[in-house]
Amino acid sequence: MSESELQVRADLDAPLPPDAFSPPLPAALRRGGIGLRLRAMLYMLGGLRVGSLDVTLPNGETRHLRGREPGPHGVLQVRSAALITQVLRGGEVGFGEAYMAGHWDSPDLTALLMVLYRNEPHYRGPYEKNPLGRLYGWLGHRLRANTRRQARANIAHHYDLGNDFYRLWLDETMAYSSALFPRREGSAARVAGDDDDDDATTLARAQRAKFRAMAERLQLQPEHHLLEIGSGWGGFAIHAAQQYGCRVTSITLSAEQLAAAQAHAAAAGVAGRVRFELRDYRDLRETYDRVVSIEMYEAVGEAWWPAYFAAIQRALKPGGIAALQGITISPTIFEAYRRKRDFIQKYIFPGGMLCPPGRFQDLALGAGLKPEDARFFGVDYAETLAFWHRNVLAQREAIVARFDERFLRLWRYYLAYCECGFRVGSIDLMQITLRRD
């Protein structure tokens, strides 16, 4: 087992708060077989206003909550009263940790999270109002800020889990970013005429559609030298070299991804035109005709957003074009979001931060880059995440054998949490072109 896998296990095995697995309350404190903590949870959820929620309690009883406004329907299966203890201590992060620990479940994680998100302003009681918990989380996030040294550790935390792990559930393109699906009546759908294809074929075609869309923004020509900031497993760099004949320099901070991308380029016959390097974007000094960055800025961190855009500006020759794809956050929730640490920042992408689209474009302008043609594809990302979640479930035994059940539940919650965000509109996917005069 690699050092990064051992570190992941250590992180996941870190003890939860002392009473996270505490036993049920004494019978004297029960009423109708429901303990005080479960009654407190039902009281909090009783403020539900949007959609509906079925809550199954540990004793088998089901409570049906219905809001006054239409919305999604969710099912919450409570396995342990420890759920409410973790929620009161950690808010939304505590709720995810309780899922990892097996204190609750749901037949449709995304639908449940959508109901809970829609009703967060209406809960009764102290949900997400623990100041010490919020301060602790904020400090933890700050300690993992993306300095040059910490950035490599943060990337390794997620991307160096092992290439074999990602091969289990990504499609053949090994693209770990949103695909683009053809539209039918304004929503993501399967590729026209591919209704008989399996999920892997459908997703791979949609990923290649994303590659084409980014290449078209770049107006790639054979004489161009393209810089890619954030290599992934080499999918887009190889596509650009194969389909457009250009040279590509692609940089990454992941040693695992670097090795795989180099092997993929050699197997594709483009190793002579594609060069992958282990390199920080802040260390770029050369200039290029084109720059592409697909879902990399999210890992930069707010303090380094100006440095990121300045690096793109410096890397572009006069008249050059950059194309970026990135996840944005709604400006209505940004201030609250940036003052705390969410589940993704704690367990998935330490040091990361999402930016509102308007501020994103202002930062680009401030660096001397002209934003053009911003388009949004949040539904496509929700659909991509749903594909990935099904693929992860199909590989349940292999993933549990490689890690453990808690790791699988962490990954499932992460995918559903993100899908929920795109479906409710709290986050979105933006593609944008940036020009240097």
PDB file of C-alpha atoms in Angstrom, residues 269-367:
ATOM      1  CA  GLY A 269       1.440   7.571 -30.004  1.00  0.00           C
ATOM      2  CA  VAL A 270       1.709  11.274 -29.126  1.00  0.00           C
ATOM      3  CA  ALA A 271       4.544  11.252 -26.593  1.00  0.00           C
ATOM      4  CA  GLY A 272       6.635  13.297 -29.035  1.00  0.00           C
ATOM      5  CA  ARG A 273       4.111  16.161 -29.019  1.00  0.00           C
ATOM      6  CA  VAL A 274       2.893  16.022 -25.404  1.00  0.00           C
ATOM      7  CA  ARG A 275       5.097  16.704 -22.405  1.00  0.00           C
ATOM      8  CA  PHE A 276       3.882  16.271 -18.833  1.00  0.00           C
ATOM      9  CA  GLU A 277       5.717  17.942 -15.959  1.00  0.00           C
ATOM     10  CA  LEU A 278       5.470  17.935 -12.169  1.00  0.00           C
ATOM     11  CA  ARG A 279       5.278  21.683 -11.701  1.00  0.00           C
ATOM     12  CA  ASP A 280       3.462  24.445  -9.796  1.00  0.00           C
ATOM     13  CA  TYR A 281       1.614  26.984 -11.953  1.00  0.00           C
ATOM     14  CA  ARG A 282       3.307  29.756  -9.955  1.00  0.00           C
ATOM     15  CA  ASP A 283       6.661  28.633 -11.367  1.00  0.00           C
ATOM     16  CA  LEU A 284       5.704  29.092 -15.028  1.00  0.00           C
ATOM     17  CA  ARG A 285       8.079  31.343 -16.974  1.00  0.00           C
ATOM     18  CA  GLU A 286       7.669  30.366 -20.647  1.00  0.00           C
ATOM     19  CA  THR A 287       5.024  31.755 -23.035  1.00  0.00           C
ATOM     20  CA  TYR A 288       2.504  29.813 -25.104  1.00  0.00           C
ATOM     21  CA  ASP A 289      -0.004  30.374 -27.891  1.00  0.00           C
ATOM     22  CA  ARG A 290      -2.862  28.886 -25.901  1.00  0.00           C
ATOM     23  CA  VAL A 291      -3.648  27.975 -22.274  1.00  0.00           C
ATOM     24  CA  VAL A 292      -6.293  25.561 -21.034  1.00  0.00           C
ATOM     25  CA  SER A 293      -7.270  24.728 -17.463  1.00  0.00           C
ATOM     26  CA  ILE A 294     -10.101  22.312 -16.736  1.00  0.00           C
ATOM     27  CA  GLU A 295     -11.425  22.332 -13.159  1.00  0.00           C
ATOM     28  CA  MET A 296      -8.114  23.231 -11.580  1.00  0.00           C
ATOM     29  CA  TYR A 297      -8.730  26.737 -10.193  1.00  0.00           C
ATOM     30  CA  GLU A 298     -11.026  25.210  -7.530  1.00  0.00           C
ATOM     31  CA  ALA A 299      -7.925  23.771  -5.826  1.00  0.00           C
ATOM     32  CA  VAL A 300      -6.011  27.082  -5.835  1.00  0.00           C
ATOM     33  CA  GLY A 301      -7.561  28.736  -2.768  1.00  0.00           C
ATOM     34  CA  GLU A 302      -8.915  32.273  -2.463  1.00  0.00           C
ATOM     35  CA  ALA A 303      -5.611  33.849  -1.434  1.00  0.00           C
ATOM     36  CA  TRP A 304      -3.964  32.640  -4.649  1.00  0.00           C
ATOM     37  CA  TRP A 305      -6.698  33.446  -7.182  1.00  0.00           C
ATOM     38  CA  PRO A 306      -4.878  36.629  -8.319  1.00  0.00           C
ATOM     39  CA  ALA A 307      -1.639  34.636  -8.714  1.00  0.00           C
ATOM     40  CA  TYR A 308      -3.462  31.999 -10.774  1.00  0.00           C
ATOM     41  CA  PHE A 309      -4.865  34.508 -13.269  1.00  0.00           C
ATOM     42  CA  ALA A 310      -1.580  36.401 -13.347  1.00  0.00           C
ATOM     43  CA  ALA A 311       0.194  33.133 -14.233  1.00  0.00           C
ATOM     44  CA  ILE A 312      -2.198  32.579 -17.142  1.00  0.00           C
ATOM     45  CA  GLN A 313      -1.662  36.135 -18.365  1.00  0.00           C
ATOM     46  CA  ARG A 314       2.127  35.780 -18.194  1.00  0.00           C
ATOM     47  CA  ALA A 315       2.025  32.416 -19.957  1.00  0.00           C
ATOM     48  CA  LEU A 316      -0.009  33.728 -22.907  1.00  0.00           C
ATOM     49  CA  LYS A 317       1.686  35.392 -25.833  1.00  0.00           C
ATOM     50  CA  PRO A 318       0.091  38.704 -26.925  1.00  0.00           C
ATOM     51  CA  GLY A 319      -3.154  37.889 -28.716  1.00  0.00           C
ATOM     52  CA  GLY A 320      -3.284  34.449 -27.085  1.00  0.00           C
ATOM     53  CA  ILE A 321      -6.416  32.673 -25.913  1.00  0.00           C
ATOM     54  CA  ALA A 322      -7.145  30.730 -22.723  1.00  0.00           C
ATOM     55  CA  ALA A 323     -10.131  28.439 -22.146  1.00  0.00           C
ATOM     56  CA  LEU A 324     -11.197  27.538 -18.607  1.00  0.00           C
ATOM     57  CA  GLN A 325     -13.781  25.183 -17.184  1.00  0.00           C
ATOM     58  CA  GLY A 326     -14.512  25.564 -13.490  1.00  0.00           C
ATOM     59  CA  ILE A 327     -17.086  25.169 -10.752  1.00  0.00           C
ATOM     60  CA  THR A 328     -18.595  28.432  -9.506  1.00  0.00           C
ATOM     61  CA  ILE A 329     -20.672  29.182  -6.430  1.00  0.00           C
ATOM     62  CA  SER A 330     -23.771  31.337  -6.152  1.00  0.00           C
ATOM     63  CA  PRO A 331     -22.909  34.862  -4.971  1.00  0.00           C
ATOM     64  CA  THR A 332     -25.889  34.704  -2.599  1.00  0.00           C
ATOM     65  CA  ILE A 333     -24.153  32.117  -0.414  1.00  0.00           C
ATOM     66  CA  PHE A 334     -20.489  32.931  -1.039  1.00  0.00           C
ATOM     67  CA  GLU A 335     -19.891  35.058   2.072  1.00  0.00           C
ATOM     68  CA  ALA A 336     -21.342  32.394   4.369  1.00  0.00           C
ATOM     69  CA  TYR A 337     -19.448  29.656   2.514  1.00  0.00           C
ATOM     70  CA  ARG A 338     -16.052  31.357   2.748  1.00  0.00           C
ATOM     71  CA  ARG A 339     -16.376  31.816   6.532  1.00  0.00           C
ATOM     72  CA  LYS A 340     -16.500  28.107   7.297  1.00  0.00           C
ATOM     73  CA  ARG A 341     -15.135  24.743   6.181  1.00  0.00           C
ATOM     74  CA  ASP A 342     -17.575  22.488   4.345  1.00  0.00           C
ATOM     75  CA  PHE A 343     -17.506  18.714   3.905  1.00  0.00           C
ATOM     76  CA  ILE A 344     -15.636  18.904   0.589  1.00  0.00           C
ATOM     77  CA  GLN A 345     -12.899  21.111   2.010  1.00  0.00           C
ATOM     78  CA  LYS A 346     -12.424  18.871   5.049  1.00  0.00           C
ATOM     79  CA  TYR A 347     -12.425  15.457   3.406  1.00  0.00           C
ATOM     80  CA  ILE A 348     -12.011  15.797  -0.368  1.00  0.00           C
ATOM     81  CA  PHE A 349     -10.198  18.947  -1.523  1.00  0.00           C
ATOM     82  CA  PRO A 350      -8.332  20.536   1.404  1.00  0.00           C
ATOM     83  CA  GLY A 351      -7.345  24.103   0.702  1.00  0.00           C
ATOM     84  CA  GLY A 352      -9.884  24.510  -2.096  1.00  0.00           C
ATOM     85  CA  MET A 353     -12.400  27.317  -2.598  1.00  0.00           C
ATOM     86  CA  LEU A 354     -15.105  28.112  -5.153  1.00  0.00           C
ATOM     87  CA  CYS A 355     -15.560  31.571  -6.637  1.00  0.00           C
ATOM     88  CA  PRO A 356     -18.739  33.383  -7.789  1.00  0.00           C
ATOM     89  CA  PRO A 357     -18.739  33.801 -11.584  1.00  0.00           C
ATOM     90  CA  GLY A 358     -18.767  37.610 -11.433  1.00  0.00           C
ATOM     91  CA  ARG A 359     -15.774  37.733  -9.147  1.00  0.00           C
ATOM     92  CA  PHE A 360     -14.032  35.121 -11.311  1.00  0.00           C
ATOM     93  CA  GLN A 361     -14.361  37.405 -14.322  1.00  0.00           C
ATOM     94  CA  ASP A 362     -13.294  40.465 -12.323  1.00  0.00           C
ATOM     95  CA  LEU A 363     -10.125  38.645 -11.256  1.00  0.00           C
ATOM     96  CA  ALA A 364      -9.393  37.775 -14.881  1.00  0.00           C
ATOM     97  CA  LEU A 365      -9.901  41.405 -15.932  1.00  0.00           C
ATOM     98  CA  GLY A 366      -7.635  42.562 -13.142  1.00  0.00           C
ATOM     99  CA  ALA A 367      -4.892  40.306 -14.505  1.00  0.00           C
TER     100      ALA A 367
END
